[in-house]
mmCIF file with all atom_site columns, C-alpha atoms and ligand atoms in Angstrom:
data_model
loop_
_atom_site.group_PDB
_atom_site.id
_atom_site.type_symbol
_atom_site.label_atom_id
_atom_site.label_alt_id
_atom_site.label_comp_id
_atom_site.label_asym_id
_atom_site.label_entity_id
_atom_site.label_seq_id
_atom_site.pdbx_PDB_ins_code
_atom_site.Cartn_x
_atom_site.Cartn_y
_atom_site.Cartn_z
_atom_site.occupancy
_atom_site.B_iso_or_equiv
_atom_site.pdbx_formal_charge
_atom_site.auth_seq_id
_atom_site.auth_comp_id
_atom_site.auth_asym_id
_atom_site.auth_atom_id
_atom_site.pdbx_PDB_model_num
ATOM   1   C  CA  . UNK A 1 1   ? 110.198 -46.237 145.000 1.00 0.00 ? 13  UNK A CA  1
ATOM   2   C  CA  . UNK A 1 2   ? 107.141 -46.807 146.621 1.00 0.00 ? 14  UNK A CA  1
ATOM   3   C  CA  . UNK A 1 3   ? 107.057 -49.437 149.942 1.00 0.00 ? 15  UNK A CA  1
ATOM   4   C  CA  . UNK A 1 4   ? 103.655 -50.895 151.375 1.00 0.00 ? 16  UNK A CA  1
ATOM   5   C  CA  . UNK A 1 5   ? 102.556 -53.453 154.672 1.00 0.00 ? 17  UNK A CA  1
ATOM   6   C  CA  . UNK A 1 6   ? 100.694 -55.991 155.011 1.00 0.00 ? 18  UNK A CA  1
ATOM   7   C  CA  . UNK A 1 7   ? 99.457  -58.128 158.261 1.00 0.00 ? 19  UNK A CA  1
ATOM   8   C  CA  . UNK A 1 8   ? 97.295  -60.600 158.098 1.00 0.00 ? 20  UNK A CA  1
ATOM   9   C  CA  . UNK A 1 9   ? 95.428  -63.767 160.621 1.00 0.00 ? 21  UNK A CA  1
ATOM   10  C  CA  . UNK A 1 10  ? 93.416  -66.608 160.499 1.00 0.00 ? 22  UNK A CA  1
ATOM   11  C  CA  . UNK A 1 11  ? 91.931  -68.922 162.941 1.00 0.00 ? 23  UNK A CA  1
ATOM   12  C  CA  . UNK A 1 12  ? 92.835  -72.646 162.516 1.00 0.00 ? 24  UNK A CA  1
ATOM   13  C  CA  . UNK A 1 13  ? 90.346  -75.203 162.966 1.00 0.00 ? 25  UNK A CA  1
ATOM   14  C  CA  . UNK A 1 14  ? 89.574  -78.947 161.985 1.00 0.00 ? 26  UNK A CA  1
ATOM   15  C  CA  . UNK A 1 15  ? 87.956  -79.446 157.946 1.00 0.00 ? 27  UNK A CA  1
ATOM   16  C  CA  . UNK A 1 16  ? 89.546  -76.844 156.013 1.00 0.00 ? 28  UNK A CA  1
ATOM   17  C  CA  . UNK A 1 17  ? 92.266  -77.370 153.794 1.00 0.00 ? 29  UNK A CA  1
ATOM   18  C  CA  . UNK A 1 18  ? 95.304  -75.099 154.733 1.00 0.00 ? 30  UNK A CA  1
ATOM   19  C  CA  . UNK A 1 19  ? 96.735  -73.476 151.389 1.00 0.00 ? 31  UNK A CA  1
ATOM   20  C  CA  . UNK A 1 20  ? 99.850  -71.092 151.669 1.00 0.00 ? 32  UNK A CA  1
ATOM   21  C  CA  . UNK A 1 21  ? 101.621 -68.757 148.785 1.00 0.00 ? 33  UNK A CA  1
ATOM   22  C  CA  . UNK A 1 22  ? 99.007  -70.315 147.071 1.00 0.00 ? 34  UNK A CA  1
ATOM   23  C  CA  . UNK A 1 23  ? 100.043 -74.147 147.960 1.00 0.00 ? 35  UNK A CA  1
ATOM   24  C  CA  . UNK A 1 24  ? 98.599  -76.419 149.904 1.00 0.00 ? 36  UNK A CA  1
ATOM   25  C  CA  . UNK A 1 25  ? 99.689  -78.180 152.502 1.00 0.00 ? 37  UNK A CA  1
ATOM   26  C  CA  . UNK A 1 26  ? 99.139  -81.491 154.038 1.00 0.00 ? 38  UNK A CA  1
ATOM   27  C  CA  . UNK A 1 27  ? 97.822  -80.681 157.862 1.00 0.00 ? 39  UNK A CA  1
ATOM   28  C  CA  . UNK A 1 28  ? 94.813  -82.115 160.329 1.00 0.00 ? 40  UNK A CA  1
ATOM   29  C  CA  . UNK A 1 29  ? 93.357  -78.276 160.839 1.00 0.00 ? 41  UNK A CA  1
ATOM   30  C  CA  . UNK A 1 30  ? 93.309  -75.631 157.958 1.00 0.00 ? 42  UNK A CA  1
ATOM   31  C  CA  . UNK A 1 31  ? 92.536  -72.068 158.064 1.00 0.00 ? 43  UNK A CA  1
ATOM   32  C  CA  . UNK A 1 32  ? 88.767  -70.450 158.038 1.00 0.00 ? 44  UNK A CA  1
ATOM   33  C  CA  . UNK A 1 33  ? 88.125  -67.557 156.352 1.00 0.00 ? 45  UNK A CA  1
ATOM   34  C  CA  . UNK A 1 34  ? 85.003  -66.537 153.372 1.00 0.00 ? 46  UNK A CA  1
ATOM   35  C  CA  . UNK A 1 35  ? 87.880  -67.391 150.808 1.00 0.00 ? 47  UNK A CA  1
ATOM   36  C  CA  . UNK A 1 36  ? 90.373  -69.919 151.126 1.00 0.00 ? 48  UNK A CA  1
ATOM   37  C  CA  . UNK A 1 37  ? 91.955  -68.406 153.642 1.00 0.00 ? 49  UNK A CA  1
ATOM   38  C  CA  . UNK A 1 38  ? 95.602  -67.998 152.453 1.00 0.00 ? 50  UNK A CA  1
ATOM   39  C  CA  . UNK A 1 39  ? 96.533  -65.533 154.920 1.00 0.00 ? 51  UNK A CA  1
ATOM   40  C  CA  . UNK A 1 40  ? 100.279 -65.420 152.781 1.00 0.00 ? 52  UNK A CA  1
ATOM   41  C  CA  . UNK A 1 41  ? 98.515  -64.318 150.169 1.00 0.00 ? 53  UNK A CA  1
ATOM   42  C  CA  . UNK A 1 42  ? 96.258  -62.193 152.116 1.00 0.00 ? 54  UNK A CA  1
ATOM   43  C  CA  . UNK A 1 43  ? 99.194  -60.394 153.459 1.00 0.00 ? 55  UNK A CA  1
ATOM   44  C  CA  . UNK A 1 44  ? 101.147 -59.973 150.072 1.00 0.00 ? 56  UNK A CA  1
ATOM   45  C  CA  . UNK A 1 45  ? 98.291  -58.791 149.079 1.00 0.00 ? 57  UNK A CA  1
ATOM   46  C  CA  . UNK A 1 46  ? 97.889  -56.107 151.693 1.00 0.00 ? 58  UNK A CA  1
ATOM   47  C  CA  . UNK A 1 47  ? 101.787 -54.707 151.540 1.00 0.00 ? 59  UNK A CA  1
ATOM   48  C  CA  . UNK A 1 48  ? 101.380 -54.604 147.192 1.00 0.00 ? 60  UNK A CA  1
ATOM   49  C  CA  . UNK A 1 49  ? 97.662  -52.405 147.877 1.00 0.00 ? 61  UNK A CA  1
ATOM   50  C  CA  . UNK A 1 50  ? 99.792  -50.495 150.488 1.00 0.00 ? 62  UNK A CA  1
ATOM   51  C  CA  . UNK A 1 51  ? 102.848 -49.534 148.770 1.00 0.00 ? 63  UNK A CA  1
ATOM   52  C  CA  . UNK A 1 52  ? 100.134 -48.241 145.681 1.00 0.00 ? 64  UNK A CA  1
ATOM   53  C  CA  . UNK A 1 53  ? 97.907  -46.085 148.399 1.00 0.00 ? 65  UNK A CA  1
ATOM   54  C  CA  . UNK A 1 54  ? 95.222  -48.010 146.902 1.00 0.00 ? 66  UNK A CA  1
ATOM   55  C  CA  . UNK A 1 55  ? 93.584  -49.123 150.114 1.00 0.00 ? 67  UNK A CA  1
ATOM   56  C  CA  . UNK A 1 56  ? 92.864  -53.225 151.408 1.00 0.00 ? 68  UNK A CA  1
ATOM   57  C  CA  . UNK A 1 57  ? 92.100  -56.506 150.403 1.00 0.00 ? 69  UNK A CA  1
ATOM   58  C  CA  . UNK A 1 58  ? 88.523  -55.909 152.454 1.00 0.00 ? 70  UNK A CA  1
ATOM   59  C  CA  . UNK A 1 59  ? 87.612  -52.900 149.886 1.00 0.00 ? 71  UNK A CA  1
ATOM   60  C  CA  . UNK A 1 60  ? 88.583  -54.789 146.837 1.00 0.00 ? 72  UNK A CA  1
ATOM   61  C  CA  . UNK A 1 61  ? 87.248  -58.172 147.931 1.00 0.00 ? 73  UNK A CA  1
ATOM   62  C  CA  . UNK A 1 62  ? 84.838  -57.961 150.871 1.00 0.00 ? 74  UNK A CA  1
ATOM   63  C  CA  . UNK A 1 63  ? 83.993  -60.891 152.763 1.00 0.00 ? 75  UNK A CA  1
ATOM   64  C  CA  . UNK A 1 64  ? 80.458  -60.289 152.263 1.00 0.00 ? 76  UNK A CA  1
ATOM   65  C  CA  . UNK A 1 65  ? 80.687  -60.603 148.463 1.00 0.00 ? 77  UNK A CA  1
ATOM   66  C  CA  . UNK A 1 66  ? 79.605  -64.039 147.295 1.00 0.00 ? 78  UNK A CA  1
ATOM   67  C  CA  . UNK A 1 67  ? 81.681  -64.565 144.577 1.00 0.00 ? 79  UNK A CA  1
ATOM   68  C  CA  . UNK A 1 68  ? 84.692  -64.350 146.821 1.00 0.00 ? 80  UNK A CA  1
ATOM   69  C  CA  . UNK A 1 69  ? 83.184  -67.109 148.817 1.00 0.00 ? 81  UNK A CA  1
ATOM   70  C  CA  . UNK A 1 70  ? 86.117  -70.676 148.419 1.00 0.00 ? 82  UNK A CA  1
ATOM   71  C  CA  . UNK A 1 71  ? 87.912  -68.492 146.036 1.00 0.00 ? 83  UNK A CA  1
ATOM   72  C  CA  . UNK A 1 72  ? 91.471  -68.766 145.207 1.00 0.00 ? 84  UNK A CA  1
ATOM   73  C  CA  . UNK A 1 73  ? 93.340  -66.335 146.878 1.00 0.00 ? 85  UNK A CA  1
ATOM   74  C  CA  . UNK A 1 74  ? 95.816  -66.267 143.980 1.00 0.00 ? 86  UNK A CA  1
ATOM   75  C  CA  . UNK A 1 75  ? 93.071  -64.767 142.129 1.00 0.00 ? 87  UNK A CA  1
ATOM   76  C  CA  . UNK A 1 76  ? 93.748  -61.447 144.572 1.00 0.00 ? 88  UNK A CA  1
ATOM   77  C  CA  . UNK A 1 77  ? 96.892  -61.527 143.911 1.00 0.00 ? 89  UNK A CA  1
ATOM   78  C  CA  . UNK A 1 78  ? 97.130  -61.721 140.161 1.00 0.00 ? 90  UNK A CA  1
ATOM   79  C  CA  . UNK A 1 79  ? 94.093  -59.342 140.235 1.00 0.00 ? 91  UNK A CA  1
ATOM   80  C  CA  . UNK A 1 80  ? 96.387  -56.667 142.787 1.00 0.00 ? 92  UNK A CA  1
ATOM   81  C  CA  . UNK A 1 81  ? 99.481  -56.985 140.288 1.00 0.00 ? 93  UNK A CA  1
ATOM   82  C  CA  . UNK A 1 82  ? 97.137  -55.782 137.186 1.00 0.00 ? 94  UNK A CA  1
ATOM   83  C  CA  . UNK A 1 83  ? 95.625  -53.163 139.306 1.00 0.00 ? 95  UNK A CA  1
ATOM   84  C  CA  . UNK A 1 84  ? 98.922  -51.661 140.431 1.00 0.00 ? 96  UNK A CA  1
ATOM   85  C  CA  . UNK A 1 85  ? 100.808 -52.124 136.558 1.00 0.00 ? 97  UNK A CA  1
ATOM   86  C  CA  . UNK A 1 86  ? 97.347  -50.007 135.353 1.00 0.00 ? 98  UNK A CA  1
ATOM   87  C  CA  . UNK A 1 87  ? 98.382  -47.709 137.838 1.00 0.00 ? 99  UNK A CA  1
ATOM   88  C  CA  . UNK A 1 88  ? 101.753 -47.255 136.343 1.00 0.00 ? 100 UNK A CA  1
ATOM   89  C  CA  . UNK A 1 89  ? 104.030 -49.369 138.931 1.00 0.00 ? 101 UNK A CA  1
ATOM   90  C  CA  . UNK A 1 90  ? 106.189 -52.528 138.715 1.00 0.00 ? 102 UNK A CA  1
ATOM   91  C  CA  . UNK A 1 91  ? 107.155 -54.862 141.740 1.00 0.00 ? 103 UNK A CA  1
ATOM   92  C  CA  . UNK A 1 92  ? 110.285 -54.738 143.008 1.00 0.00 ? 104 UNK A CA  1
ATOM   93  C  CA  . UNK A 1 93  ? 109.900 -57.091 145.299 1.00 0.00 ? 105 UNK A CA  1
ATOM   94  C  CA  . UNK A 1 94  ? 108.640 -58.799 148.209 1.00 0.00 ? 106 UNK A CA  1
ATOM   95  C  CA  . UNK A 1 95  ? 109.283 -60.310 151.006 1.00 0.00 ? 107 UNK A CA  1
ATOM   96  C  CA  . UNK A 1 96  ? 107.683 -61.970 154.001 1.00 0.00 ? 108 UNK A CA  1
ATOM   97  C  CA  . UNK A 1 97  ? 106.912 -64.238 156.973 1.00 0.00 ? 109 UNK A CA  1
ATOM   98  C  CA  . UNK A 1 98  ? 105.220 -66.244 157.897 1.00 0.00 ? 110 UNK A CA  1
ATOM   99  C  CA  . UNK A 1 99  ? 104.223 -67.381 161.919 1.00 0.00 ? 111 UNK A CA  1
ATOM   100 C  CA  . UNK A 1 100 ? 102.880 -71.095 162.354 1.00 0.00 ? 112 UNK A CA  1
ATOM   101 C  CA  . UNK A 1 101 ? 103.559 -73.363 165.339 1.00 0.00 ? 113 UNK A CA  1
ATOM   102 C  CA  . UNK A 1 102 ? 103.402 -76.225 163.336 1.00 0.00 ? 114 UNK A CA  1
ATOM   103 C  CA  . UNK A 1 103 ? 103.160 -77.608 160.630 1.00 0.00 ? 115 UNK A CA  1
ATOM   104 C  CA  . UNK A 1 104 ? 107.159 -77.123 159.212 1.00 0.00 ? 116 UNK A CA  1
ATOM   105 C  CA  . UNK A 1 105 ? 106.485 -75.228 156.449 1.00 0.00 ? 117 UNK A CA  1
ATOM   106 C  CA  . UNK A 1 106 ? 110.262 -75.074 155.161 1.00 0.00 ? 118 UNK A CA  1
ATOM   107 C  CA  . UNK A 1 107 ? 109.757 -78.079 152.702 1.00 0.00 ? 119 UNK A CA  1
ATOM   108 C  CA  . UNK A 1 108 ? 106.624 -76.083 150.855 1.00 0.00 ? 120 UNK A CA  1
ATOM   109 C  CA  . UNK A 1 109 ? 108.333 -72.599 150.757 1.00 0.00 ? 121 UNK A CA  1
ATOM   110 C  CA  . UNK A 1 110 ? 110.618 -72.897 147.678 1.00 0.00 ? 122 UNK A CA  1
ATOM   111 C  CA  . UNK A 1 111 ? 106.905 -74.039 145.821 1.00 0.00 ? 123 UNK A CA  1
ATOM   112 C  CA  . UNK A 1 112 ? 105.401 -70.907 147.544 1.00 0.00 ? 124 UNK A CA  1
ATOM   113 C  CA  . UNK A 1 113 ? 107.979 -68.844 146.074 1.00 0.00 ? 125 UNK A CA  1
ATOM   114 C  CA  . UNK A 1 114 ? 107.375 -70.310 142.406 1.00 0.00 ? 126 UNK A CA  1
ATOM   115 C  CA  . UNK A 1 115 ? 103.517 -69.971 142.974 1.00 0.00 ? 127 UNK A CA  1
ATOM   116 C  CA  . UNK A 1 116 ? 103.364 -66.475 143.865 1.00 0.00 ? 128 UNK A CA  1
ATOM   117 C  CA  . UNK A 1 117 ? 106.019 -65.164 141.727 1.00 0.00 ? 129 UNK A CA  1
ATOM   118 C  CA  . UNK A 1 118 ? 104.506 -66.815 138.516 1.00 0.00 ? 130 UNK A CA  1
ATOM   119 C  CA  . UNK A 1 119 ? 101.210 -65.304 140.100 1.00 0.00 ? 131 UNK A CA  1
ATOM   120 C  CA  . UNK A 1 120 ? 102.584 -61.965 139.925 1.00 0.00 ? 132 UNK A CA  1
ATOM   121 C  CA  . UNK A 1 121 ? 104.291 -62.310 137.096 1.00 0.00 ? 133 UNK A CA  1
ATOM   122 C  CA  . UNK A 1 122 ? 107.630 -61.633 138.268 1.00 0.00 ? 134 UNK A CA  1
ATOM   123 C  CA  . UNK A 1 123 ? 111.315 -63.732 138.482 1.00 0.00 ? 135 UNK A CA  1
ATOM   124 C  CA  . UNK A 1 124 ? 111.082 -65.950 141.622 1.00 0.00 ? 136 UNK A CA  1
ATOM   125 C  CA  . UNK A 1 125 ? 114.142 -63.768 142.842 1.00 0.00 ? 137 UNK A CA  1
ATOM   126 C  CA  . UNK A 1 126 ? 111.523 -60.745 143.596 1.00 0.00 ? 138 UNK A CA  1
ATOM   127 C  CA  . UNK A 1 127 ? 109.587 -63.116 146.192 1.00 0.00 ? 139 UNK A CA  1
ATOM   128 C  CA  . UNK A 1 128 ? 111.070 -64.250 149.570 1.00 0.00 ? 140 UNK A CA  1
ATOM   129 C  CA  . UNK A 1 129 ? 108.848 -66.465 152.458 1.00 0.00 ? 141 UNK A CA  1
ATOM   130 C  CA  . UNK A 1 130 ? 110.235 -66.926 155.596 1.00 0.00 ? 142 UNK A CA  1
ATOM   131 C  CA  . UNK A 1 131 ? 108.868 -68.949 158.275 1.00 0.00 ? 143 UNK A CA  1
ATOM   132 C  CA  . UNK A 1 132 ? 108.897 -69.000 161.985 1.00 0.00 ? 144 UNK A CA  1
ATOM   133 C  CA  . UNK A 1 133 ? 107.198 -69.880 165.148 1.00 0.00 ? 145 UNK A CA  1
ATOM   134 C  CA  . UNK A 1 134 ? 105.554 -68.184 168.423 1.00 0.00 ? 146 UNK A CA  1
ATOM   135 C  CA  . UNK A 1 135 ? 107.900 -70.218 170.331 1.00 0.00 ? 147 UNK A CA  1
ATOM   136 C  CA  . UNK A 1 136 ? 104.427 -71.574 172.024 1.00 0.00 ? 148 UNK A CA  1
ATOM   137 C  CA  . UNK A 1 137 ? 103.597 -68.193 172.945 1.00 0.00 ? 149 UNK A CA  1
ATOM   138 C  CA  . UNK A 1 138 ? 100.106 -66.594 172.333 1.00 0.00 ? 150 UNK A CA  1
ATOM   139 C  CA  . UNK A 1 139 ? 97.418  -68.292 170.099 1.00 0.00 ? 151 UNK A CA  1
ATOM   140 C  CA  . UNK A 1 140 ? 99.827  -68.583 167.465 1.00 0.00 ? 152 UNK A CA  1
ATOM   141 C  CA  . UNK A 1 141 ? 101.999 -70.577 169.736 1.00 0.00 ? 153 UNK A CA  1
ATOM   142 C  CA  . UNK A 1 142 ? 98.784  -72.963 170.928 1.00 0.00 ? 154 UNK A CA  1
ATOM   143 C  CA  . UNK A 1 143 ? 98.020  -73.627 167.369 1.00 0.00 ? 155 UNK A CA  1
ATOM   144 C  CA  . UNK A 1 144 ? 94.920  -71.533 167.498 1.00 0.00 ? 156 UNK A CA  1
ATOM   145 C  CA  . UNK A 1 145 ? 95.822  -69.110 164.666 1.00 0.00 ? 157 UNK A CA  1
ATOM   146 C  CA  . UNK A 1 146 ? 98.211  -68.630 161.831 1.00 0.00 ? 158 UNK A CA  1
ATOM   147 C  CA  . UNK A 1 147 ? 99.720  -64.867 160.685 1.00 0.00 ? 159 UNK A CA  1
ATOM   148 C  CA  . UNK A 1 148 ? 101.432 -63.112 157.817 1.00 0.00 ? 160 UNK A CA  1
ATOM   149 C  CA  . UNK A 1 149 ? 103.196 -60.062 157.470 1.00 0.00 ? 161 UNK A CA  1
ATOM   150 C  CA  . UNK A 1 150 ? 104.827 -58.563 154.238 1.00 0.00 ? 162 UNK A CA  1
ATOM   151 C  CA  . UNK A 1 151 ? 106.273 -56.206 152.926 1.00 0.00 ? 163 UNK A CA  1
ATOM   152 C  CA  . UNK A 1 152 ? 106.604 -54.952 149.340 1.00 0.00 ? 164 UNK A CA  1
ATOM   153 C  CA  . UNK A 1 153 ? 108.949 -52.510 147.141 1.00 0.00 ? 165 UNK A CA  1
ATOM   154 C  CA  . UNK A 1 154 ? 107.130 -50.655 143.991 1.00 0.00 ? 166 UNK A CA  1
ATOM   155 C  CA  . UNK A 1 155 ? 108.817 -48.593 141.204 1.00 0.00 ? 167 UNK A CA  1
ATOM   156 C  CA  . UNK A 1 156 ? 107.752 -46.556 138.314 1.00 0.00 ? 168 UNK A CA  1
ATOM   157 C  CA  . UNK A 1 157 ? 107.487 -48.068 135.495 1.00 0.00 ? 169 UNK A CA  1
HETATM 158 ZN ZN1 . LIG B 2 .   ? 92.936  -62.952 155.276 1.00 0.00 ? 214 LIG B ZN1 1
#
């Protein structure tokens, strides 16, 4: 058994969309980043590269590649799961949470769930999303910003 981390943040701000696990969600700000931002995704990403030793998101897909540039973060994701089956591992599972002032994200996480398990190519039971707030604290508490942290659970295959 192999486990990995993953932490991600991104600024909010007015005329992006804001897409989580993969969905998207109805909201006046969205989040900015080169890709679409999914920092859910970001951080799932992140705790699958971890738990493999095979580095971060920003070596595989740096921000300063162009064809990353919009780009469904999904496409990480299902890209990550091939990477780490080549390397001889299967997910476990995964589990995370997510911090967001507002909007109430509870209505969109059982989609999430679906989205990034069928992503990964694993049973929806292998994929949990939690979400809380900052209890107004800090800029995730203003609104400013939202993060992500996982956590994910490798075997051999
Ligand atoms: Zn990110």
């Amino acid at each position: 058994m192999r486990v990995g981390i993953g932490y991600d943040v991104h600024r909010l701000v007015s005329d992006r969309r804001l897409i989580l696990g993969g969905v998207e969600i109805p909201y006046h700000l969205g989040l900015l980043g080169h890709s679409d931002a999914d920092v859910l995704t970001h951080a799932i990403v992140d705790a699958i590269l971890g738990a493999a030793a095979l580095g971060d998101i920003g070596t595989h897909f740096p921000d300063t590649d162009d064809r990353y540039e919009g780009i469904d973060s999904l496409i990480f994701l299902s890209d990550v799961a091939a990477k780490v089956k080549q390397c001889g591992y299967r997910i476990e599972n995964v589990d995370s949470t997510v911090i967001a002032q507002s909007p109430k994200l509870v209505p969109y996480i059982s989609e999430m769930r679906a989205e990034l398990a069928k992503t990964l190519n694993v049973d929806v039971e292998q994929i949990n999303v939690k979400a809380t707030t900052a209890e107004e604290l800090g800029v995730v508490g203003e609104g400013k910003a939202i993060v992500a942290h996982a956590i994910a659970c490798l075997s051999r295959l």
